[in-house]
Every structure is written in structure tokens, then in C-alpha cells.
Tab-separated table of C-alpha atoms in Angstrom:
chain	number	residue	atom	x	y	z
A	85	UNK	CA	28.375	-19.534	20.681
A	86	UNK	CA	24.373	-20.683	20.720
A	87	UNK	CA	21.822	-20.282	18.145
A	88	UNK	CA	19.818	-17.668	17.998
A	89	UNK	CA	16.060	-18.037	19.659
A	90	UNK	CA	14.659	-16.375	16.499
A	91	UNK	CA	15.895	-18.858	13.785
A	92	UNK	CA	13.244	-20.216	11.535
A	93	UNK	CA	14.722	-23.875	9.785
A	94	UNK	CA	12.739	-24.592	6.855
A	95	UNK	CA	13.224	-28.126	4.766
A	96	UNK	CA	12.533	-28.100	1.461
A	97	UNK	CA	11.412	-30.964	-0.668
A	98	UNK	CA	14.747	-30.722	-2.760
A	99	UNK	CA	16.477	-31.702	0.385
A	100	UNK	CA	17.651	-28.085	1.008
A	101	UNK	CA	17.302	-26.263	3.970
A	102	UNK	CA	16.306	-22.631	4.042
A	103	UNK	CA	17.389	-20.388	7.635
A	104	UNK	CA	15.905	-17.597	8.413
A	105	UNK	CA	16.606	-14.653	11.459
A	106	UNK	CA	14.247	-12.769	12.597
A	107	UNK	CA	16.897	-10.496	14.686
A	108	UNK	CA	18.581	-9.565	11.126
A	109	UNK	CA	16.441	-10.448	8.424
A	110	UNK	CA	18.707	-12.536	7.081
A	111	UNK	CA	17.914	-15.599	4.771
A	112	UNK	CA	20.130	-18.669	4.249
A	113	UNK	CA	20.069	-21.086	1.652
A	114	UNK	CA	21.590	-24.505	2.645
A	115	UNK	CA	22.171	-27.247	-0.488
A	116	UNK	CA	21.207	-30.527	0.737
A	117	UNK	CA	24.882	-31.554	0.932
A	118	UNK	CA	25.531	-29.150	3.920
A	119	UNK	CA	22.387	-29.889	5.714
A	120	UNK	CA	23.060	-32.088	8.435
A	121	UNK	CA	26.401	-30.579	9.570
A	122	UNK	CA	24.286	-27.028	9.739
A	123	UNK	CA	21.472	-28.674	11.917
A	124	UNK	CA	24.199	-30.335	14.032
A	125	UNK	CA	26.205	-26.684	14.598
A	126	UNK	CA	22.807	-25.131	15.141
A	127	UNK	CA	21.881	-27.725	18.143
A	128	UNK	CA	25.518	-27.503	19.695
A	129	UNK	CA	26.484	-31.217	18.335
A	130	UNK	CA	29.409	-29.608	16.331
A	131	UNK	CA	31.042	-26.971	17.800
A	132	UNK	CA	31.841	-24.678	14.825
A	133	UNK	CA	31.720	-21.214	14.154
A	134	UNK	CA	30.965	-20.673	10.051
A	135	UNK	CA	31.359	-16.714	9.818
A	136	UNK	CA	28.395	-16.946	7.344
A	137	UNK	CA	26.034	-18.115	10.293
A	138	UNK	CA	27.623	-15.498	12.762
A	139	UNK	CA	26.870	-12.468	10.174
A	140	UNK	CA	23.783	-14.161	9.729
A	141	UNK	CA	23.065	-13.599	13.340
A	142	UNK	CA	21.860	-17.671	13.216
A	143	UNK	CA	24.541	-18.189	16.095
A	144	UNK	CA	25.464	-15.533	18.210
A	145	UNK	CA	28.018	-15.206	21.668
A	146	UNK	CA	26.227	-17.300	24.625
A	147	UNK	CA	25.848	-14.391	26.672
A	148	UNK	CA	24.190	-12.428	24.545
A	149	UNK	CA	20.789	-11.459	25.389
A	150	UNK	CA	18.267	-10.783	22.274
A	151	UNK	CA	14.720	-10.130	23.802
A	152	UNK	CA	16.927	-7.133	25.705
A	153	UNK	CA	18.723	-6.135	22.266
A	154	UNK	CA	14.993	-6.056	21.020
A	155	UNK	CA	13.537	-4.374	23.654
A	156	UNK	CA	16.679	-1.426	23.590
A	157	UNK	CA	16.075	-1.252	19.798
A	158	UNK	CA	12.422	-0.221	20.353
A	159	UNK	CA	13.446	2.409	23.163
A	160	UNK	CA	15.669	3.663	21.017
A	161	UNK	CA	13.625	4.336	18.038
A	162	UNK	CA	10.498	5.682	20.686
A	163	UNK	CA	13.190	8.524	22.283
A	164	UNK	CA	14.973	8.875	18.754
A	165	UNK	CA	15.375	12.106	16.856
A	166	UNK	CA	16.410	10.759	13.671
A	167	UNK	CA	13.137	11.012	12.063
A	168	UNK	CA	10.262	13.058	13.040
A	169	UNK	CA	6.673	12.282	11.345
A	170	UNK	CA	3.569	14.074	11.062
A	171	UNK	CA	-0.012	12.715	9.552
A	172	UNK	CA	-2.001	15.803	8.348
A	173	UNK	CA	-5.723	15.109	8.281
A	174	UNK	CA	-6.943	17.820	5.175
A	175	UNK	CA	-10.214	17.272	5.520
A	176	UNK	CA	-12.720	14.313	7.389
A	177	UNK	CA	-14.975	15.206	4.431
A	178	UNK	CA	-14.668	12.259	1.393
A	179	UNK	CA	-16.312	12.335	-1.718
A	180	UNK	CA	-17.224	8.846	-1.121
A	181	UNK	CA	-19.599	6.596	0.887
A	182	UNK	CA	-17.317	3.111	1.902
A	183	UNK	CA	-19.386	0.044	3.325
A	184	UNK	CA	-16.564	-0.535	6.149
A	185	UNK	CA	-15.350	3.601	6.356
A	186	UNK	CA	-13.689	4.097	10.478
A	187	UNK	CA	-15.340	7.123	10.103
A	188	UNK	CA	-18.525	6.266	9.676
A	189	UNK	CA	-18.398	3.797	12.813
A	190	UNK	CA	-16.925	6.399	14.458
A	191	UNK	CA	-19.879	8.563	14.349
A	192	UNK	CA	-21.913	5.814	15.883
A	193	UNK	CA	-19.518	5.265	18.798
A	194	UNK	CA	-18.227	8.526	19.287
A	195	UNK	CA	-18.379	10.285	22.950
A	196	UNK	CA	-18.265	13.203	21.232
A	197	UNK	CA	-20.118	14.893	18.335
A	198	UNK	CA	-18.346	13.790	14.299
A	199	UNK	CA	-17.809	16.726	12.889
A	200	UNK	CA	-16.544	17.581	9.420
A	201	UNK	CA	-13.747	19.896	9.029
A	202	UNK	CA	-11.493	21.079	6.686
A	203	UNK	CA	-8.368	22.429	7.293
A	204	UNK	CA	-8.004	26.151	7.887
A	205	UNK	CA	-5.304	28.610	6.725
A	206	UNK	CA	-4.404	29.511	10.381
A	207	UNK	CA	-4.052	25.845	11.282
A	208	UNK	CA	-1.470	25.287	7.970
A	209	UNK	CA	0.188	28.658	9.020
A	210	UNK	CA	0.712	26.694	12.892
A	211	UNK	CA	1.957	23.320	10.790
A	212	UNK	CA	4.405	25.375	8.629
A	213	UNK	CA	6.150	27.121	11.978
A	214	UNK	CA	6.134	23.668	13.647
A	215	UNK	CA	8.322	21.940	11.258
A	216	UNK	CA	10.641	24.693	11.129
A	217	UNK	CA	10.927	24.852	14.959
A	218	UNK	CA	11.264	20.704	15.220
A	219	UNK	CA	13.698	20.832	12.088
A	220	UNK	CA	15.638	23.437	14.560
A	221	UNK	CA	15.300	21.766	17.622
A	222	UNK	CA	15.722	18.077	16.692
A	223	UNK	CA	17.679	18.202	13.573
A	224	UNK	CA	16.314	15.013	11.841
A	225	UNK	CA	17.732	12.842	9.399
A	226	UNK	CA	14.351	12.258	8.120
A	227	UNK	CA	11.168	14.446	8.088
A	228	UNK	CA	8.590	12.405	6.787
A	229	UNK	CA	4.835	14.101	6.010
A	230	UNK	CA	1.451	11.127	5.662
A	231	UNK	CA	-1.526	13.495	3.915
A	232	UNK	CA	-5.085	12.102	4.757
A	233	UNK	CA	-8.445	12.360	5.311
A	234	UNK	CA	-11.509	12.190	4.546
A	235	UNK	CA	-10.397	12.471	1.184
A	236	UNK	CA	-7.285	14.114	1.148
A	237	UNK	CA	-7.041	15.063	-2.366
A	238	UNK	CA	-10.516	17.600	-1.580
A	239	UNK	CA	-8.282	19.887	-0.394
A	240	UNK	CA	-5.158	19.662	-3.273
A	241	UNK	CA	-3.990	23.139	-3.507
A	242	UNK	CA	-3.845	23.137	0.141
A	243	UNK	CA	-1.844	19.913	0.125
A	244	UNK	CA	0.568	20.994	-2.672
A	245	UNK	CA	1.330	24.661	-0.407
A	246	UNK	CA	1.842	22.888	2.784
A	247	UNK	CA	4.341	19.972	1.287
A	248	UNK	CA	5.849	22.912	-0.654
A	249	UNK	CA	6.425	24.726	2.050
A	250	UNK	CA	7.858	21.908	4.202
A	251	UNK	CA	10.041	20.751	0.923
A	252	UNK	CA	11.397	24.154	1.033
A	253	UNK	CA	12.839	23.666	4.639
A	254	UNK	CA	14.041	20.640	4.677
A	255	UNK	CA	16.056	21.553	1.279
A	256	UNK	CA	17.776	24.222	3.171
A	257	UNK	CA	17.739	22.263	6.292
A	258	UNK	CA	20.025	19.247	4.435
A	259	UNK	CA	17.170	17.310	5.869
A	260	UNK	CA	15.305	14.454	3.804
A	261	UNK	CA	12.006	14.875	3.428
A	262	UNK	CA	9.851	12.007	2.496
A	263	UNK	CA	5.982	12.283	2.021
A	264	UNK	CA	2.964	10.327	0.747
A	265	UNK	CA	-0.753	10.719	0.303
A	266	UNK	CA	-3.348	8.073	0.935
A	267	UNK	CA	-6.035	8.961	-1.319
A	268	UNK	CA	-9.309	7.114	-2.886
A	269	UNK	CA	-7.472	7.956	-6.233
A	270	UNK	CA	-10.913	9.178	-7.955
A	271	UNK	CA	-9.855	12.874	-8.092
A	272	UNK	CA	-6.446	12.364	-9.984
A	273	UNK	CA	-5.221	13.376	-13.513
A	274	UNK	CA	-1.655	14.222	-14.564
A	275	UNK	CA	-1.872	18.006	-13.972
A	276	UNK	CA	-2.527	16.799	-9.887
A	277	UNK	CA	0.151	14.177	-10.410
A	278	UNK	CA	2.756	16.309	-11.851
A	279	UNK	CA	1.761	18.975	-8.885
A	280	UNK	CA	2.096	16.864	-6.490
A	281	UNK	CA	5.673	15.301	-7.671
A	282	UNK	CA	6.654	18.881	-8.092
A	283	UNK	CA	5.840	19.613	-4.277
A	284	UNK	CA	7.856	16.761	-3.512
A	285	UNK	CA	5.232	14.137	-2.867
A	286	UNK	CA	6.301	10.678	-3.999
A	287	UNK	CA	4.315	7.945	-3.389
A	288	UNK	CA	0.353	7.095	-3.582
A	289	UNK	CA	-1.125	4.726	-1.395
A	290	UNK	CA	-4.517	3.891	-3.607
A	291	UNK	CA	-7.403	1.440	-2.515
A	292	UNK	CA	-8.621	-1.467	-4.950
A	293	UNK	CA	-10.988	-4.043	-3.335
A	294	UNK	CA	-10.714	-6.260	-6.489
A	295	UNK	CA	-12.161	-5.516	-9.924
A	296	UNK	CA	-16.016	-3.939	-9.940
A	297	UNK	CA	-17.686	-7.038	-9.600
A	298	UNK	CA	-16.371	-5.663	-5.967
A	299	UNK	CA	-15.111	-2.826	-5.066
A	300	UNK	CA	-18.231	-0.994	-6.412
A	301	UNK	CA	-20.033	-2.363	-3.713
A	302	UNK	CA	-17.237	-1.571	-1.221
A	303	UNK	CA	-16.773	2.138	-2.054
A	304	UNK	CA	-19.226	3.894	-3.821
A	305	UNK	CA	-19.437	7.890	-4.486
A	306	UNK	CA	-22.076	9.612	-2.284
A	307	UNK	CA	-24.644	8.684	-5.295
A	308	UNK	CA	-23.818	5.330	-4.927
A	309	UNK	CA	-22.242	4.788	-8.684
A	310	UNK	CA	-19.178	2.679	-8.636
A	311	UNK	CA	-15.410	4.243	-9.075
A	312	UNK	CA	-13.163	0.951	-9.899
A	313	UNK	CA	-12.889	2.073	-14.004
A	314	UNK	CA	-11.808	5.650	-13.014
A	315	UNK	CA	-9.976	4.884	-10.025
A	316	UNK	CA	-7.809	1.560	-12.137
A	317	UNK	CA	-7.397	4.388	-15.499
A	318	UNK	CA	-5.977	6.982	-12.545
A	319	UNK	CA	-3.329	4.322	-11.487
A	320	UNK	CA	-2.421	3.251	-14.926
A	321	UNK	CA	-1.461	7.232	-15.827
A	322	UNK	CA	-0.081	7.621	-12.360
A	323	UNK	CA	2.594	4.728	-12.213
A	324	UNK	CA	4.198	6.655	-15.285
A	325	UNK	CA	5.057	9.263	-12.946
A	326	UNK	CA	5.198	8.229	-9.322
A	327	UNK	CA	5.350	5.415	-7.086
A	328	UNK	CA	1.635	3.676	-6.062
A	329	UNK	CA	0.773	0.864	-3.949
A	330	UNK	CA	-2.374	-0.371	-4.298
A	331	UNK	CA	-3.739	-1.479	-0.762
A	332	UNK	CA	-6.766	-4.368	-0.975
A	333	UNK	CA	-9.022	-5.177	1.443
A	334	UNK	CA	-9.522	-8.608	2.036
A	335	UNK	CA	-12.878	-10.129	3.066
A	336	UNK	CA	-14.348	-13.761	2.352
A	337	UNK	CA	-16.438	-12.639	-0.402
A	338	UNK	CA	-13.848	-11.099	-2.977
A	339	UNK	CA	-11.306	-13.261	-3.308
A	340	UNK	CA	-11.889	-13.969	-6.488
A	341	UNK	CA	-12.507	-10.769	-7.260
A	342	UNK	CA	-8.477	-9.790	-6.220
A	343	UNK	CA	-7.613	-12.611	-8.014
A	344	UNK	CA	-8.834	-11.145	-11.360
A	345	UNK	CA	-7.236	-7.752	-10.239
A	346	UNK	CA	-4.173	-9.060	-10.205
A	347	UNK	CA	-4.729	-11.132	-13.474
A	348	UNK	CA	-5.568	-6.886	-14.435
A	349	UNK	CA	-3.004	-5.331	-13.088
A	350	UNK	CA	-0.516	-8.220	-14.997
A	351	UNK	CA	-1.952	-7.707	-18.486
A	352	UNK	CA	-1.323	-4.060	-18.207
A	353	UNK	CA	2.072	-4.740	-16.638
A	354	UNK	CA	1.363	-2.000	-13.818
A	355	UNK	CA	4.733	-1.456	-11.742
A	356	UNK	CA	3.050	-1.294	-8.033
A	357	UNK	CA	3.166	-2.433	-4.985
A	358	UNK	CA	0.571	-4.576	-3.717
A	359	UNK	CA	-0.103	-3.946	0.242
A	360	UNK	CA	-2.846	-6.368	1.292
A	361	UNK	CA	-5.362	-5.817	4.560
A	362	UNK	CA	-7.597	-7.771	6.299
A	363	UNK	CA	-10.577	-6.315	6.038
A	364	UNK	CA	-12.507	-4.506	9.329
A	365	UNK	CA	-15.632	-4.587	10.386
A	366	UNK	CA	-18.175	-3.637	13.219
A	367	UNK	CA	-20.098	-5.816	14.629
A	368	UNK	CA	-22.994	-4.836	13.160
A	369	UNK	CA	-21.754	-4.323	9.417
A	370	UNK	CA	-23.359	-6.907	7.488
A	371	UNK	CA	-20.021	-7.540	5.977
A	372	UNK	CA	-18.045	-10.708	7.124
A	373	UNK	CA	-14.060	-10.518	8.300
A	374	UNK	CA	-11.665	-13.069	8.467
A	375	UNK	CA	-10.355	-14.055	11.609
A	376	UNK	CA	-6.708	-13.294	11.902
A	377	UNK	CA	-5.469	-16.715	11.388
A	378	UNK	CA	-7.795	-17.014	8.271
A	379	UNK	CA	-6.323	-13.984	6.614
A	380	UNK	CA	-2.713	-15.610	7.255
A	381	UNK	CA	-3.264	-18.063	5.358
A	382	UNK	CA	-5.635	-15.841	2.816
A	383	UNK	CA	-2.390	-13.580	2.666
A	384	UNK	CA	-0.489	-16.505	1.488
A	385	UNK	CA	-2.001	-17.884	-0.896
A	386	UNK	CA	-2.578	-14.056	-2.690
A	387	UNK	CA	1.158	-12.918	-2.362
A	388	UNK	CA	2.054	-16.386	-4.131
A	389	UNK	CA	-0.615	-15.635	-6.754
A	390	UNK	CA	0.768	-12.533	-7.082
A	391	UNK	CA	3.768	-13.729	-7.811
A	392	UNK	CA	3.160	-15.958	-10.083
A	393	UNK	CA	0.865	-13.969	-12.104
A	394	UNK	CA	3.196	-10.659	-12.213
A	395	UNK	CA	6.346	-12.451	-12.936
A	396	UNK	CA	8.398	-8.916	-12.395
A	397	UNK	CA	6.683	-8.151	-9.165
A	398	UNK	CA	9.632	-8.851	-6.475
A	399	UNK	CA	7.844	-9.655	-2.829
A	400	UNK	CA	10.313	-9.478	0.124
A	401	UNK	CA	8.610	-8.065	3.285
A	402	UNK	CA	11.975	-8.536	5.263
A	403	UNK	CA	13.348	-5.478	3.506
A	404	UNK	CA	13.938	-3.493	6.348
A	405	UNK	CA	14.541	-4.422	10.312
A	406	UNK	CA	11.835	-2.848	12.083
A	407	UNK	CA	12.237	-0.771	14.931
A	408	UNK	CA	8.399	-0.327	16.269
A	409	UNK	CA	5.018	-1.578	14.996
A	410	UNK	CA	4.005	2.076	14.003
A	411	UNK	CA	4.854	5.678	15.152
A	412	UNK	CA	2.306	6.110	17.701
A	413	UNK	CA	4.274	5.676	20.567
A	414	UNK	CA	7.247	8.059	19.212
A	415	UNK	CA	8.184	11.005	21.195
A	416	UNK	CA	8.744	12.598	17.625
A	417	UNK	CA	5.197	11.373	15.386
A	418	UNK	CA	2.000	13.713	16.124
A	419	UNK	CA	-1.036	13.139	14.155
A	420	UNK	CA	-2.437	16.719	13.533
A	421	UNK	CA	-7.063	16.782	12.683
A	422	UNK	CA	-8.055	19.567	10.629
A	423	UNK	CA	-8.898	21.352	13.080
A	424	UNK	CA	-5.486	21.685	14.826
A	425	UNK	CA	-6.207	19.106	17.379
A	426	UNK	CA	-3.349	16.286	18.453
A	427	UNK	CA	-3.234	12.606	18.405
A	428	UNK	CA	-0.839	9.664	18.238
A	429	UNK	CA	-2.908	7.939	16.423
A	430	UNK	CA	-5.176	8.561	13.062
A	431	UNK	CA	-7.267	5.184	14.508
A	432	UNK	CA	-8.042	7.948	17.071
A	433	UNK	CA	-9.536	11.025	15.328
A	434	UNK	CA	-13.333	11.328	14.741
A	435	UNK	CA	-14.342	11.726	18.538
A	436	UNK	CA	-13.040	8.153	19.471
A	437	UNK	CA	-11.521	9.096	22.013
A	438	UNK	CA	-9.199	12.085	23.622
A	439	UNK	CA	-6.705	14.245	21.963
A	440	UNK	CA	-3.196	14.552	23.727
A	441	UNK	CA	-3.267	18.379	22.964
A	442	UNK	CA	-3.092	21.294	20.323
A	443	UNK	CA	-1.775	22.926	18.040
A	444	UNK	CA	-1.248	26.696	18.892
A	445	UNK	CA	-1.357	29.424	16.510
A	446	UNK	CA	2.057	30.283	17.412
A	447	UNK	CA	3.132	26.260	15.890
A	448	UNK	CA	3.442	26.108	19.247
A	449	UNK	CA	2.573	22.198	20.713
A	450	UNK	CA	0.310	22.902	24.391
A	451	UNK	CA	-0.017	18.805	25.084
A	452	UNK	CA	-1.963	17.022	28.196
A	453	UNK	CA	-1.906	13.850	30.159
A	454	UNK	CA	-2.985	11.346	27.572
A	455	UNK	CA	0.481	11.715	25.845
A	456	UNK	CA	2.245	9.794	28.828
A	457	UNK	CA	-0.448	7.242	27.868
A	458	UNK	CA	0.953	6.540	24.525
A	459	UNK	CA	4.849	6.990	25.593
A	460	UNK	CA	4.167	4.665	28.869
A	461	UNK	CA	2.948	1.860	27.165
A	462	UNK	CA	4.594	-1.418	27.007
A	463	UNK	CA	4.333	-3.192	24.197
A	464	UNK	CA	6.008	-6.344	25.170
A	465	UNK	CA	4.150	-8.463	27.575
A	466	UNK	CA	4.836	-11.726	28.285
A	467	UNK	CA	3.088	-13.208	25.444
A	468	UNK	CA	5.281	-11.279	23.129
A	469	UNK	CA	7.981	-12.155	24.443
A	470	UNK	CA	7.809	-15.770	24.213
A	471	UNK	CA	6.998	-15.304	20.572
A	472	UNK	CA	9.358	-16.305	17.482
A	473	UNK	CA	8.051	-13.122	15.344
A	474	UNK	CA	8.609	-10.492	17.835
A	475	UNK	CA	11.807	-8.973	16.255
A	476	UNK	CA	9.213	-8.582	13.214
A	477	UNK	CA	5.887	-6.824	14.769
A	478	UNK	CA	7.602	-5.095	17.862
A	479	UNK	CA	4.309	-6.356	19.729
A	480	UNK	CA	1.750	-4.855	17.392
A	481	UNK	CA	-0.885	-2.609	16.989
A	482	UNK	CA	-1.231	-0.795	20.510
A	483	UNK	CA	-4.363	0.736	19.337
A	484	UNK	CA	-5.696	-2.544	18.669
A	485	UNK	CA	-4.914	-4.164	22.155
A	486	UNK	CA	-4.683	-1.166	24.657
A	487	UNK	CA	-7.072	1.316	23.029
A	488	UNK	CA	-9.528	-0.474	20.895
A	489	UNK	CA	-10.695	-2.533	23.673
A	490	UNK	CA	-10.878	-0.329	26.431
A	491	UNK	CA	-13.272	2.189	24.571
A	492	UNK	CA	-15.037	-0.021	22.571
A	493	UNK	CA	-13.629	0.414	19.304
A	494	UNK	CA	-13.603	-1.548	15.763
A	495	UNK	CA	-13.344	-4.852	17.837
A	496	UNK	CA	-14.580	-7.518	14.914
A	497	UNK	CA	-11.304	-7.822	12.259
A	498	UNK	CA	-9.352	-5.419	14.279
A	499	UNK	CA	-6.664	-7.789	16.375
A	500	UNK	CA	-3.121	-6.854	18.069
A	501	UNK	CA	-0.981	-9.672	16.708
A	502	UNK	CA	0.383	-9.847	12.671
A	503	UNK	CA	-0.898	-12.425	10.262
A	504	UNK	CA	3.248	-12.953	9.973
A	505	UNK	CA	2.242	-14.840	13.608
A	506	UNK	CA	0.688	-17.504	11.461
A	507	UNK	CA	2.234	-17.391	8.428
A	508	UNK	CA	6.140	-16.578	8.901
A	509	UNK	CA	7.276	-19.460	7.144
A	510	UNK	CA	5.176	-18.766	4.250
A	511	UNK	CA	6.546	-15.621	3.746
A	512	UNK	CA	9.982	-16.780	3.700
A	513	UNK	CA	9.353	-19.514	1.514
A	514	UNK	CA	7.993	-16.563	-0.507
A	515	UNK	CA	10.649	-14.069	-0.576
A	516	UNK	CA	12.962	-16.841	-1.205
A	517	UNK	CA	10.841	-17.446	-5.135
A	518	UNK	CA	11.646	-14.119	-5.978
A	519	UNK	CA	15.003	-14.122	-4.882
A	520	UNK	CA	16.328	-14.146	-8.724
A	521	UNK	CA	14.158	-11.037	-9.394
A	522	UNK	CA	15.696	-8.248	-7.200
A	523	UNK	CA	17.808	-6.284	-9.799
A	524	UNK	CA	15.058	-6.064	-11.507
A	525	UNK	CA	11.946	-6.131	-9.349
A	526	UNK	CA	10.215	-2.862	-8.497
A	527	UNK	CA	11.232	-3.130	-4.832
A	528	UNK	CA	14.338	-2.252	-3.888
């Protein structure tokens, strides 16, 4: 037996010793007593075999190879059929006018014309026959539907037929279906909510850039009046109801202004999730971004006020064992634009760069070159594979590496690598405080 190359040993100042593996997730508490004879198995001074380190995955079989086992995981899950996921882009119209929207930098880089479109009933009609053909064809285990925009919401009634519809089939299919909107969260009220539960939708994914001090000078309406006291009142009625994570952009100047959310959001003992973002800019936005590394440790210091400010809230981003960064380079994930035209990735739509085909009016799929583009690329180089976080980010965003910089695109905030690069031990150290709150905890 060895130890694994992905083992994390942190000391505590109790004289403990916390293990992590990045290879299974899993987290080891050592009492101080037990220490030294773990760090002496783990360097080979003591040849033992506890089963608790073998399930553990902290010492595995000496031939075992695990940058391969990573590397076959991720070529699994690209050529897998087990899920199949489509993003549905209702509408690139929004009801609002965001400091740092894509969409708006997109129009100034474009090499094409930004147009805005809303979905039409021949290109839902084409979405509806597609899923029942894939469902056919690929038989999925999962079928999972993203709704966006624009502002998705716009275009509700279209929203709550196509999900419907796709419900529908994957009900008679014995196939799970699993979909979620990412919406501004200024056009809800329960009749929407309880329409869009009803159509099977069950999650929100709702943006909060702190209290108003803030995020009303983030993301305005097109008359430039702020939105936090509807959008926050929206959330509050909508947690009752259905699952929302509240995603925060982070940027130098409102810190302090998240901090006070939070303070918010634990007065009115809100059960959400709290999915924070470093905050993108262009170049010429006069807004300032954190480096990566500066967000790490940004991140930090926010999840551990979070946690000690919502003393229910249960943070554990080890959850689940990832197979890929993101979908995009899945044979079985399509982005579909509103007006019928293919990508692999939303980062892509607005005339930033190619499409990799179309959708047919038959729900037939007519793709071209650039999808060997997406399902060629190598996530892995050599950088990545020297690195003790791999097994987490799968080599990170490809848009961000391969595509951003070779047209141009979103360069200042946007980065490849994972703030988890810089702050892994944080985040164990993390998930290890609210270890005593996961029967209870609002992540499960």
C-alpha cells in the first residue's frame, strides 16, 4: 500500500489531525492520541493497513494509478448516457440593465450582430420532439432542463408548457427529470411559484449582490430604480415553497455589503443556499475584480461568516465527487438560443463566437465542425496534473482557458483554475465546523 497523492493533512491547534481525499471526498478526523502513528503509516514508517484509511482512499494498492482513474472518470462522464442536459435560452431580452451583464459586453465584442430574440413556438415544438427522441435513443437516468436568459421568467407561460411537456415524458419514460431556472427573481409571486413547482421546476437560482446599499447599483431595472426590496420579499415567499440559492457576486467594494446580507438573510432565518462568485469584469468596466487568489481567500472568510452567522446553514462543498468541471464538453449537454441555434456553452451565445449547429424543425440536431472542438479538448495539461485539487475542478473552466482567450473574451475576473486552488484547506477546515449540523442543515 502507499498514500494517496491527493491527501490533504491538516493539524489542528487541539493537537488533532484532520485528513482529507480529494479522490473520494472523504474527511478524517484523527484525536491527538492517534496522530503520530497515522503520519508514520501515511509516510511508509509503519507498515499498516487501518481499513478506515483504505475506505478512505488515504492509502491505496502501490500500483494503482490515480491521475489515470481521474482521467477515465472524466471520459466516462464526457461519452456517458446517464444524464442528458439541455440549457434553454427563453429570451436574451431582460427587464434589467446589470453594470457587469455578459451580454452587454458581448454586444461590444461580438463578430456578429446582438440580437434580441425570444423564443418561438416552432423552436419549442423542435425542443419538445428532441427530448422525446434523446429520451428514446439514450434512455437516461437523468434528464435535467437549466431555463435562462435574458430574463427567463419574460417568457413564463412559455417556460411552464415546455417543462410541462418534458415532465410529462420523462414521467412515462421512468426517467428523472430535474430542472431549474436562473432568474433575476423581480417577476415572481406565488401564483408563478406554485406554476412553476406544478410543471416540475424545483429550484431557483436568484442573484443578491449584498443589501441595496449594493446591489442597486449592480442591477438596476431599465429605469435605473433599484430591485434588492422586491427581489429579497420574492425569496422570503419563495423558500416556503421551493428550493433557492442565492448566488452573490463578489467584488472589492461590497463586502460589507454581503456581510449585512447575510446578517439579513439570518434574522429572517431564510433556508437557502448561498453560492458565491467572483465577480467579472471587462477591461474597461469601471468596476474592480478580485484576482483569483484574492477571492480565495475573500471566499473564506464569507463561507465562515456565513456560518457563523446562520447557525443552521450546513456548508460542505465535498458533497458530491465530481466527474467534469461543467457539461460543455458532454456528448449529451446542448445549449439551445432562442432562436434554435446550438452551443456547448451559454458563455458562448450573444455572437461570441460560432454555434456547433441547429435545431431543425423536425427536433432534428444538423451539427458542424466546432462540436469536435468542444469534445476534442483536453482538459488536463500538465499543469493540472501536477495539481493536488484536480480530482475537485476536473481542470476547469474550458471556456475560460481555451475559448475566452483565443477570441478575446471576458479576460479581467474570468480565470481557468478554482479559488479551491488556493483555498482547499480552508474549505475543509470549514466543512469540518458544520460537521454536527448535517441532520439538520438544509443541505443534504
Amino acid at each position: 500500500m502507499k498514500p494517496s497523492a491527493y491527501n490533504q493533512l491538516i493539524e489542528k491547534n487541539d493537537g488533532s489531525l484532520l485528513l482529507f481525499n480529494g479522490i473520494t471526498n472523504a474527511i478524517l478526523k484523527v484525536e491527538k492520541e492517534h496522530v503520530e502513528k497515522i503520519k508514520k503509516i501515511l509516510s511508509g514508517e509503519i507498515k499498516e493497513e487501518p481499513e478506515i484509511l483504505k475506505k478512505g482512499g488515504f492509502i491505496i494498492k502501490e500500483d494503482k494509478d490515480e491521475l489515470s482513474e481521474i482521467i477515465a472518470k472524466y471520459k466516462r462522464f464526457q461519452f456517458s448516457d446517464k444524464y442528458y442536459h439541455l440549457t434553454i435560452t427563453m429570451t436574451t431580452s431582460c427587464n434589467f440593465n446589470c453594470k457587469y451583464c455578459y451580454q452587454s459586453q458581448a454586444k461590444e465584442i461580438s463578430i456578429k450582430p446582438f440580437k434580441i430574440r425570444n423564443i418561438k413556438e416552432n423552436t419549442i415544438d423542435s425542443i419538445i420532439t428532441l427530448v422525446k427522441d434523446k429520451i428514446e435513443e439514450k434512455k437516461p437516468e437523468v434528464f435535467s432542463v437549466t431555463f435562462w436568459g435574458g430574463e427567463p421568467l419574460l417568457e413564463k407561460e412559455k417556460i411552464i408548457y415546455i417543462s410541462k411537456k418534458i415532465k410529462n415524458i420523462c414521467e412515462i419514460e421512468a426517467v428523472k427529470y430535474d430542472s431549474f431556472i436562473i432568474t433575476n427573481g423581480y417577476l415572481l409571486n406565488e401564483k408563478t411559484i406554485n406554476d412553476l413547482k406544478n410543471a416540475g421546476i424545483e429550484k431557483l437560482i436568484i442573484t443578491l449582490d449584498g443589501i441595496e446599499e449594493t446591489h442597486d447599483k449592480l442591477r438596476i431595472l431599465k429605469n435605473g430604480k433599484g430591485t434588492f426590496e422586491r427581489i429579497y420579499e420574492n425569496i422570503k415567499m419563495a423558500t416556503k415553497k421551493i428550493f433557492v440559492k442565492i448566488r452573490i457576486n463578489v467584488f472589492p467594494h461590497n463586502i460589507n455589503s454581503i456581510k449585512k446580507l447575510i446578517d439579513k438573510i439570518s434574522e429572517d432565518k431564510l433556508k437557502i443556499e448561498i453560492d458565491l462568485r467572483q465577480g467579472e469584469t471587462t477591461n474597461n468596466n469601471k468596476l474592480k475584480s478580485f484576482t483569483l487568489k484574492e477571492f480565495a481567500k475573500t471566499e473564506s472568510e464569507l463561507y465562515n461568516y456565513i456560518i457563523e452567522k446562520i447557525e443552521y446553514y450546513n456548508y460542505n462543498p465535498f458533497l458530491k465527487i465530481n466527474q467534469a468541471r461543467c457539461d460543455a464538453t458532454s456528448i449529451n449537454s446542448l445549449v439551445i438560443d432562442a432562436d434554435g441555434k446550438l452551443y456547448k456553452c451559454w458563455g458562448e451565445i450573444g455572437g461570441i463566437s460560432k454555434e456547433i449547429g441547429e435545431l431543425k424543425e423536425n427536433g432534428k440536431i444538423e451539427l458542424n465542425y466546432r462540436k469536435n472542438i468542444w469534445i476534442a479538448i483536453d482538459p488536463f495539461d500538465e499543469e493540472c496534473k501536477k495539481c493536488k485539487v484536480l480530482p475537485y475542478c476536473m481542470g476547469g473552466c474550458i471556456l475560460g482557458k481555451v475559448m475566452a482567450e483565443k477570441y478575446g473574451v471576458i479576460e479581467h475576473g474570468r480565470e481557468r483554475c478554482l479559488p479551491i486552488k488556493y483555498n482547499l484547506k480552508d474549505m475543509i477546515l470549514l466543512t469540518e465546523k458544520t460537521h454536527g449540523r448535517r441532520k439538520n442543515g438544509i443541505r443534504k
